Coordinates of C-alpha atoms in Angstrom, one line a residue:
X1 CA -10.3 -25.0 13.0
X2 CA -8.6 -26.6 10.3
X3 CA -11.6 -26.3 7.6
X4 CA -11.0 -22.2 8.1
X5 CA -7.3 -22.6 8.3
X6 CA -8.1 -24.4 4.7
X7 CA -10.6 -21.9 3.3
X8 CA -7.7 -19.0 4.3
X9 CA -5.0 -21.3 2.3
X10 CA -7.3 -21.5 -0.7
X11 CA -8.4 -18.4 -0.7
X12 CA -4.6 -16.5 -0.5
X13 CA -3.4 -18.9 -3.4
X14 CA -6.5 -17.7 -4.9
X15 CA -5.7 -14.2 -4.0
X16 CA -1.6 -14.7 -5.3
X17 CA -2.5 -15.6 -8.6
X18 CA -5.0 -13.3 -9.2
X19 CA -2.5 -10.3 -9.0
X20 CA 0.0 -11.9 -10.5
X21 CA -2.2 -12.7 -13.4
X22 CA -3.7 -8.9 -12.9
X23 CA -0.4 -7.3 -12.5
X24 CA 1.1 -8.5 -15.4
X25 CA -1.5 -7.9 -17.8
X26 CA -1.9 -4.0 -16.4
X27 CA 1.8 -3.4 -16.7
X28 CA 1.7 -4.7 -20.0
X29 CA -0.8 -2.4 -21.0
X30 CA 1.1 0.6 -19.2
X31 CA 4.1 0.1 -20.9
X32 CA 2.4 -0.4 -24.4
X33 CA 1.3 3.2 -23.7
X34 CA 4.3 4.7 -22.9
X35 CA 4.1 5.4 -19.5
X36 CA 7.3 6.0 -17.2
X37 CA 8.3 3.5 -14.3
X38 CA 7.9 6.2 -11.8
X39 CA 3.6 6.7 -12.8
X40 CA 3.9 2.8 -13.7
X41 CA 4.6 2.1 -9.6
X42 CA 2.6 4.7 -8.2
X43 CA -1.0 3.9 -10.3
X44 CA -0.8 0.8 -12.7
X45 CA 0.9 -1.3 -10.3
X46 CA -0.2 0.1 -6.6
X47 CA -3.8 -0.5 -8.2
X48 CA -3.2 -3.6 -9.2
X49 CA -1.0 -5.1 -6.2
X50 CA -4.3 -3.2 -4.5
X51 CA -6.5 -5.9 -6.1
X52 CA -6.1 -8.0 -3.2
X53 CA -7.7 -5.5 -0.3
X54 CA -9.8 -4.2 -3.2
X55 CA -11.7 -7.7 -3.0
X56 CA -11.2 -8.8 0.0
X57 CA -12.6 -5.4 1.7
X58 CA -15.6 -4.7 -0.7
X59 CA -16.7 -8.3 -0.2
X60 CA -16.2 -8.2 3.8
X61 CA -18.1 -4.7 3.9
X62 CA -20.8 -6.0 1.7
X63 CA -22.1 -9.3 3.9
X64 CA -21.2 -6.9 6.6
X65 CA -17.7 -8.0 8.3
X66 CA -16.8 -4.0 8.5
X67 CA -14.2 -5.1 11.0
X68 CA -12.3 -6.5 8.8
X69 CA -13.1 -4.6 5.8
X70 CA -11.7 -1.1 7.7
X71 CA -8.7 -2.8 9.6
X72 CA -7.4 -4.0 6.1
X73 CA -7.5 -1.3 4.5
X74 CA -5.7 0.4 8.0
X75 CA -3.3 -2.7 8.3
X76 CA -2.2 -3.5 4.8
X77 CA -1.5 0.5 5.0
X78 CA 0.8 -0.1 8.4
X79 CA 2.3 -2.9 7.2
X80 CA 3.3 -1.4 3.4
X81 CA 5.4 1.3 5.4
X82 CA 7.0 -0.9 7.8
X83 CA 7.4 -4.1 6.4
X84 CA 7.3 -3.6 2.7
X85 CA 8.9 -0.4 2.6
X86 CA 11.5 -1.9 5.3
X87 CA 12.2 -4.6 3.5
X88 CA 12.8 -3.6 0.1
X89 CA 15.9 -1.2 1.7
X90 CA 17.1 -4.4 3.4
X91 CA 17.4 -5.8 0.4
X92 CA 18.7 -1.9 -1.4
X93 CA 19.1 1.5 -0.4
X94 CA 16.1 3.3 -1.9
X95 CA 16.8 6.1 -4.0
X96 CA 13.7 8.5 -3.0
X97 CA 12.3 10.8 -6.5
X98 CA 11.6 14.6 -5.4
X99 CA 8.1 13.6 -6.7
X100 CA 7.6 11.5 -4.2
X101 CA 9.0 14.1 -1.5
X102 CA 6.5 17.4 -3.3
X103 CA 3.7 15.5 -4.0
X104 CA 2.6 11.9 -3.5
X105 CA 4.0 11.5 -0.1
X106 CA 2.2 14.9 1.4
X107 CA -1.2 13.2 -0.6
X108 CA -0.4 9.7 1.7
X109 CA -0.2 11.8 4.6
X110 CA -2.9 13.9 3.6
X111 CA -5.5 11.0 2.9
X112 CA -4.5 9.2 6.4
X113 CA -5.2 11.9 8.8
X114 CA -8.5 12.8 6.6
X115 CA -9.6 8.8 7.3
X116 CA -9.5 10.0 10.8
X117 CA -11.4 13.0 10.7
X118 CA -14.0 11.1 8.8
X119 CA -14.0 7.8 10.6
X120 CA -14.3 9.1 14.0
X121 CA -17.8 9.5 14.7
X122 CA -17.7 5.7 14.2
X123 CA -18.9 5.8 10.3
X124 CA -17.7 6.4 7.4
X125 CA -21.1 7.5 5.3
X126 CA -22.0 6.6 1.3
X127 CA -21.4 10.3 0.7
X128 CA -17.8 10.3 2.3
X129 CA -17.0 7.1 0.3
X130 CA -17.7 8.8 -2.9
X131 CA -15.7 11.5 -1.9
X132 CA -12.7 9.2 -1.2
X133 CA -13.3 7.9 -5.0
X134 CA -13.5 11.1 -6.0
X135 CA -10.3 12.5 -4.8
X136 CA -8.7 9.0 -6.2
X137 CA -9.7 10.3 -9.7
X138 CA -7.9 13.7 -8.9
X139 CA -5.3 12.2 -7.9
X140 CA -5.1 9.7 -11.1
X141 CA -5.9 13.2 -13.4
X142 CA -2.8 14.7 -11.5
X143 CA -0.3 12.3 -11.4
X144 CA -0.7 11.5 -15.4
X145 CA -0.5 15.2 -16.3
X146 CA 2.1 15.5 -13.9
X147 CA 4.1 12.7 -16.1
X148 CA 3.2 14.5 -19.3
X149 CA 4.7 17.4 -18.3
X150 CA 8.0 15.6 -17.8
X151 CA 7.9 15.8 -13.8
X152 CA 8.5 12.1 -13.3
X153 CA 11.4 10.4 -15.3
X154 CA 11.6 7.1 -15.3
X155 CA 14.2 4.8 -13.7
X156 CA 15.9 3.7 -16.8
X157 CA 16.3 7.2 -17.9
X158 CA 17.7 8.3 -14.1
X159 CA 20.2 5.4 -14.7
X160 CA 21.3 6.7 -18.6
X161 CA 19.1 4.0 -20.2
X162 CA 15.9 3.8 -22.2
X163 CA 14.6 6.9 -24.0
X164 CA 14.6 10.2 -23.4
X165 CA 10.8 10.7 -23.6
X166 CA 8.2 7.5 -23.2
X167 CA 6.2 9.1 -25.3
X168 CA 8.4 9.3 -28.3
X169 CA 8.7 6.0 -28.2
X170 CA 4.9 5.7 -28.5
X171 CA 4.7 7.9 -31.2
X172 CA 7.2 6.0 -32.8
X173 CA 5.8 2.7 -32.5
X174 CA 2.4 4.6 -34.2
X175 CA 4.1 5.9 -37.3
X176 CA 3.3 5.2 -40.7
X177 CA 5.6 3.4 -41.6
X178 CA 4.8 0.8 -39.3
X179 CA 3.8 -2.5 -41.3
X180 CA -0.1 -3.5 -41.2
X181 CA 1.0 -6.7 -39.4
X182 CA 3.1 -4.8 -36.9
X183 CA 0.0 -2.6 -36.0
X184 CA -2.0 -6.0 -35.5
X185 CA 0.5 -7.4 -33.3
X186 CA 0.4 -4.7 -30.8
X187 CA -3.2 -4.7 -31.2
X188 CA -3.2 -8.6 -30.5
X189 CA -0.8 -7.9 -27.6
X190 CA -3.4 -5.2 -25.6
X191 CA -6.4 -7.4 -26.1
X192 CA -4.4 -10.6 -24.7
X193 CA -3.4 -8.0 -21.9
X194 CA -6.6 -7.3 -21.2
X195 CA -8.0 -10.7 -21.1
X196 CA -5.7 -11.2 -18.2
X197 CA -7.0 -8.5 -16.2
X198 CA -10.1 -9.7 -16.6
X199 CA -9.0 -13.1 -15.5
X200 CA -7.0 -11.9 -12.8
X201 CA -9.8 -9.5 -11.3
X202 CA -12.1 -13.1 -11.3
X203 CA -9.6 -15.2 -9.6
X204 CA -9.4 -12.5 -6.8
X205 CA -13.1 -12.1 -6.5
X206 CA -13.2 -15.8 -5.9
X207 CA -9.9 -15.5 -3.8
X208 CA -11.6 -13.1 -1.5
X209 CA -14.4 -14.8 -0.9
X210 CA -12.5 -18.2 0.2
X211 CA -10.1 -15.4 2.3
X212 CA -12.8 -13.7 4.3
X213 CA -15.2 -16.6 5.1
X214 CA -12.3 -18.4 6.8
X215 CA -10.7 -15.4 8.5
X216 CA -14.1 -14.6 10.2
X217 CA -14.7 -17.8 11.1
X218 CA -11.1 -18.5 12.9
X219 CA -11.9 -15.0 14.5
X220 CA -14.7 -16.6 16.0
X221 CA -12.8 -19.9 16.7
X222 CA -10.0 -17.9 18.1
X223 CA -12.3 -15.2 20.9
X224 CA -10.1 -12.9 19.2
X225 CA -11.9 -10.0 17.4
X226 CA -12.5 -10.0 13.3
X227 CA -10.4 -6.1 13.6
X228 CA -7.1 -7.9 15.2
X229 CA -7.4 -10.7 12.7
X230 CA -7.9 -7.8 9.8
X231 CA -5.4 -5.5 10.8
X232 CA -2.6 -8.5 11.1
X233 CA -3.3 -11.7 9.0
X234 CA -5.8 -10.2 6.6
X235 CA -3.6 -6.9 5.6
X236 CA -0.3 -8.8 5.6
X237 CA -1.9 -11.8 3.7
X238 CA -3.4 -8.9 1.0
X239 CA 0.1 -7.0 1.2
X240 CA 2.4 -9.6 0.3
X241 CA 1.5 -8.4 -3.4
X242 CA 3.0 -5.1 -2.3
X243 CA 5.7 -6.8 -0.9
X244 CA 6.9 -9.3 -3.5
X245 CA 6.8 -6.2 -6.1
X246 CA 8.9 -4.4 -4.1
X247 CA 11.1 -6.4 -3.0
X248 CA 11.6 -8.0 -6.5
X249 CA 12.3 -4.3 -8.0
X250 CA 14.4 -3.0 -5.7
X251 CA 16.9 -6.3 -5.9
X252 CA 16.8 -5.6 -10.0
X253 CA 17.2 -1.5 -9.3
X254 CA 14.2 -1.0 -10.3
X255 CA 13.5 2.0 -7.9
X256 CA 11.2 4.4 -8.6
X257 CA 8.4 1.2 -8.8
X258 CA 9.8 -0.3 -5.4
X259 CA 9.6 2.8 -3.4
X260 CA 6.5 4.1 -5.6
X261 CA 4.9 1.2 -5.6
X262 CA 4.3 2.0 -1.5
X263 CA 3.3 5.2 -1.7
X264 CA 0.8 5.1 -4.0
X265 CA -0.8 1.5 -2.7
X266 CA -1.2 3.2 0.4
X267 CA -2.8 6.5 -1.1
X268 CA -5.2 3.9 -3.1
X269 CA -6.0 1.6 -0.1
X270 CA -7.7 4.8 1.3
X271 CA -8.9 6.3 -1.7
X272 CA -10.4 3.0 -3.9
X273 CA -10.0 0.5 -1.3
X274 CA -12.3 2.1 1.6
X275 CA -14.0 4.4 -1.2
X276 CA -15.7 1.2 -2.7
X277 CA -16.0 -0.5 0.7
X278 CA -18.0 2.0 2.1
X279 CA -20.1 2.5 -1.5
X280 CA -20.9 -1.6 -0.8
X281 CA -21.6 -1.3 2.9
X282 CA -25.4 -1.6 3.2
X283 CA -25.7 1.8 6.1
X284 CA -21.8 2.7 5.5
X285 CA -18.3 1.7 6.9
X286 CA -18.9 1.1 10.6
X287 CA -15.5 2.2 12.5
X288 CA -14.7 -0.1 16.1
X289 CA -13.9 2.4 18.7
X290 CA -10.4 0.5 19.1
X291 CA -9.5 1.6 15.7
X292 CA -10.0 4.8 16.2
X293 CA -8.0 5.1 19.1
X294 CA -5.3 3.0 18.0
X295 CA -4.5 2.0 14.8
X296 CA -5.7 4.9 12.9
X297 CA -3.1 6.9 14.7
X298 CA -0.3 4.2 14.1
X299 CA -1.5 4.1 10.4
X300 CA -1.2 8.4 10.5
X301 CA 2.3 8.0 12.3
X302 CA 3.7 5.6 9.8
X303 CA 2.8 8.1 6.7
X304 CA 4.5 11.0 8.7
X305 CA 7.6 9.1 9.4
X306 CA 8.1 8.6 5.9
X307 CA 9.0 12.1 5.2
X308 CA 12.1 12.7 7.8
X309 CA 13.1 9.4 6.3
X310 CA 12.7 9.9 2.5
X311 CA 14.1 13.6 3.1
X312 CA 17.4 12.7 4.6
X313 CA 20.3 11.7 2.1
X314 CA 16.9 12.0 -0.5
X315 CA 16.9 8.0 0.0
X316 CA 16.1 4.9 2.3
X317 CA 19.4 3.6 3.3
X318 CA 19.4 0.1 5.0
X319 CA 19.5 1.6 8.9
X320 CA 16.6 3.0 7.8
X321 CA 15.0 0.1 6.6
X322 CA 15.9 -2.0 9.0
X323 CA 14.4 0.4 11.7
X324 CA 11.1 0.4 9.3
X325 CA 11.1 -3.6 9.5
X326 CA 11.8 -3.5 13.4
X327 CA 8.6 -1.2 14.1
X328 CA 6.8 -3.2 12.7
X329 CA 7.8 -6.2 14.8
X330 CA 6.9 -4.0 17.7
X331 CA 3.5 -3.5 16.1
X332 CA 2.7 -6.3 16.0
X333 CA 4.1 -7.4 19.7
X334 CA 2.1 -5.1 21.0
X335 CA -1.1 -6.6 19.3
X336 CA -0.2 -9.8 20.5
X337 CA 0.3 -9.0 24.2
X338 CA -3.2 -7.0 23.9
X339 CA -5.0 -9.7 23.0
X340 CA -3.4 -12.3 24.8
X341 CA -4.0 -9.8 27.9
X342 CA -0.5 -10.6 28.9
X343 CA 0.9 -8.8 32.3
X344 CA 4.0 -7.4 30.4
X345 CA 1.6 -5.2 27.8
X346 CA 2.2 -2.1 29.7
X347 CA 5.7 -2.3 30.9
X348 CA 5.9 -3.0 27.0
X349 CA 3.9 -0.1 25.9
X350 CA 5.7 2.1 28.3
X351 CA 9.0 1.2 27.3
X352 CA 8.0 1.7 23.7
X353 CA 6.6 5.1 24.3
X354 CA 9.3 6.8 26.8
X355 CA 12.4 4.9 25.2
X356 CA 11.6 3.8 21.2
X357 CA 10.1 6.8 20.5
X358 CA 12.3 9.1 21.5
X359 CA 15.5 7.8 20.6
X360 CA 13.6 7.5 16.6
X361 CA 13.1 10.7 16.9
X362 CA 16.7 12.3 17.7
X363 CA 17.8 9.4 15.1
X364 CA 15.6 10.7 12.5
X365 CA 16.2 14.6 13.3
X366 CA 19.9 14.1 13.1
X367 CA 19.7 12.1 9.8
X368 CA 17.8 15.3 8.2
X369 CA 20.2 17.9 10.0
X370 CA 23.2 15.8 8.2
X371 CA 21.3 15.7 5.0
X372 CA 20.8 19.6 5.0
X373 CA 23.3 20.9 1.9
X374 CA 24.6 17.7 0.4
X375 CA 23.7 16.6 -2.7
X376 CA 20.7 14.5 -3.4
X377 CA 21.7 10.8 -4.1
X378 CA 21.9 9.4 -7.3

């Protein structure tokens, strides 16, 4: 057990500094081109804190672990909401952009309940993978005209600093009058950018690898199925990305990426993340019957719950997140108690579903009721 708990170890430090090397050099690149925090969080940086299941599922669905290739994708996407998301409002009340509320978090629910419809005769086909890639570049098409348009300001220009317009700045930095040297050093500066995406995307490849072998194997050492393992250690493992960005940029105020950065990681888990998985599945994305029935609707629940949430006071306070954070303790409970066939897994599933449930729900009606005609936070 110890050489898988090894391979795991190397493979997540692997995994770490890949996106870290990846993230930085893609953020670099966004910001050399002008682009606002807001679009920054929801495409540069969800894709690249995506790296992570990116590898790790196209490389499980390819030598044809499609246990753990789905549940990541369905587990990093549960865990975002209620941990990361949670989390980052522990640590600072979230200030929620009406973007979010008209557009990306409608496409998160949107893209969740379509997984279902297309996962539930137990495959998801070559053809419905490139559809899923398909929509992604929609999606990419729409949120960066979107931003052109001005629909999306940034965070330093909600909080009076920065420019006015990113672009100006852009067209700025490419005037005339800008020294030949100058021109070079930005040049120089995107090209060393870029040789750290490329670095970062190899150290993940290689991360991945390490990651999966050792998670299937201590599946198998375990008795436990490869979907628990992928839907707990393997998404939270891939996550932590997602959760260290968050985190990080909501302590620093940096809110549109902490609270975009979810969003769109969870729109392009589903989109790229199971798009290219299925595309690198040999006869498609096989679907276990207990994801179907169970996490798949968690993942769905989780995406709705964010729009009662985000919609009252316009923000995540830290009730809210804290409420997040405990849900997903409850998650994962239940897991636990499932596999571990424990007596108290039904008293425990009944309690949740008669008593949690309910009380969320008059908590979450009554913080939209309250929120109806105040002002939006700022």
């Amino acid at each position: 057990m110890w050489q898988q708990i090894l391979l795991i170890a190397a493979g997540f430090v692997c995994l770490a500094l890949g996106g870290e090397v990846l993230v930085r050099g893609a953020v670099g690149i966004a910001k050399s081109l002008g682009m606002s925090e807001l679009i920054i969080g929801l495409t540069v940086v969800s894709f690249a804190t995506s790296a992570p299941e990116i590898a790790v599922s196209v490389n499980a669905a390819y030598y044809g672990h499609a246990d753990v290739a789905f549940g990541n994708v369905v587990g990093s996407n549960i865990f975002n909401v209620l941990f990361v998301l949670g989390l980052s409002a522990l640590a600072a009340p979230l200030i929620v952009s009406p973007q979010l509320l008209q557009w990306d978090v409608p496409i998160m629910i949107g893209v969740s309940i379509l997984t279902y419809f297309i996962a539930r005769d137990g495959v998801i086909t070559h053809p419905e993978g490139g559809f899923l890639l398909l929509l992604m570049a929609i999606y990419l098409a729409f949120s960066i005209t979107l931003a052109r348009r001005g629909g999306s300001p940034s965070a330093g220009d909600a909080e009076g600093g920065g420019s006015a317009h990113p672009r100006d700045d852009v067209a700025a930095a490419a005037s005339p009058a800008d020294s030949v040297p100058a021109r070079r050093g930005r040049v120089a500066a995107l090209f060393g950018q870029a040789l750290l995406v490329i670095l970062g995307v190899g150290i993940l490849m290689l991360g991945a690898k390490l990651f999966v072998d050792g998670s299937v194997e201590l599946a198998q050492a375990w008795g436990v199925s490869e979907l628990v393992i992928a839907v707990t250690l393997v998404a939270a493992a891939t996550s932590l990305p997602e959760a260290a960005t968050s985190v990080m940029a909501s302590l620093r105020g940096r809110r549109d990426i902490a609270i975009g950065n979810v969003v769109g990681s969870n729109i392009f888990n589903i989109l790229i993340v199971l798009g290219l998985g299925t595309l690198a599945a040999k006869d498609g994305m096989k679907v276990a019957g207990e994801a179907i029935r169970t996490d798949l609707p968690v993942m769905i629940g989780v995406a709705v719950a964010c729009l009662p949430i985000f919609f009252s006071q316009r923000m995540v306070t830290r009730t809210e997140g804290a409420l997040l954070f405990a849900y997903y303790l409850i998650y994962t409970a239940n897991l636990t108690l499932a596999v571990t066939h424990s007596p108290w897994f039904d008293p425990f599933r009944k309690t949740v579903f008669y008593g949690v449930f309910p009380l969320t729900a008059i908590f979450l009606a009554t913080g939209v009721l309250r929120s109806r005609g105040k002002p939006a936070a700022h």
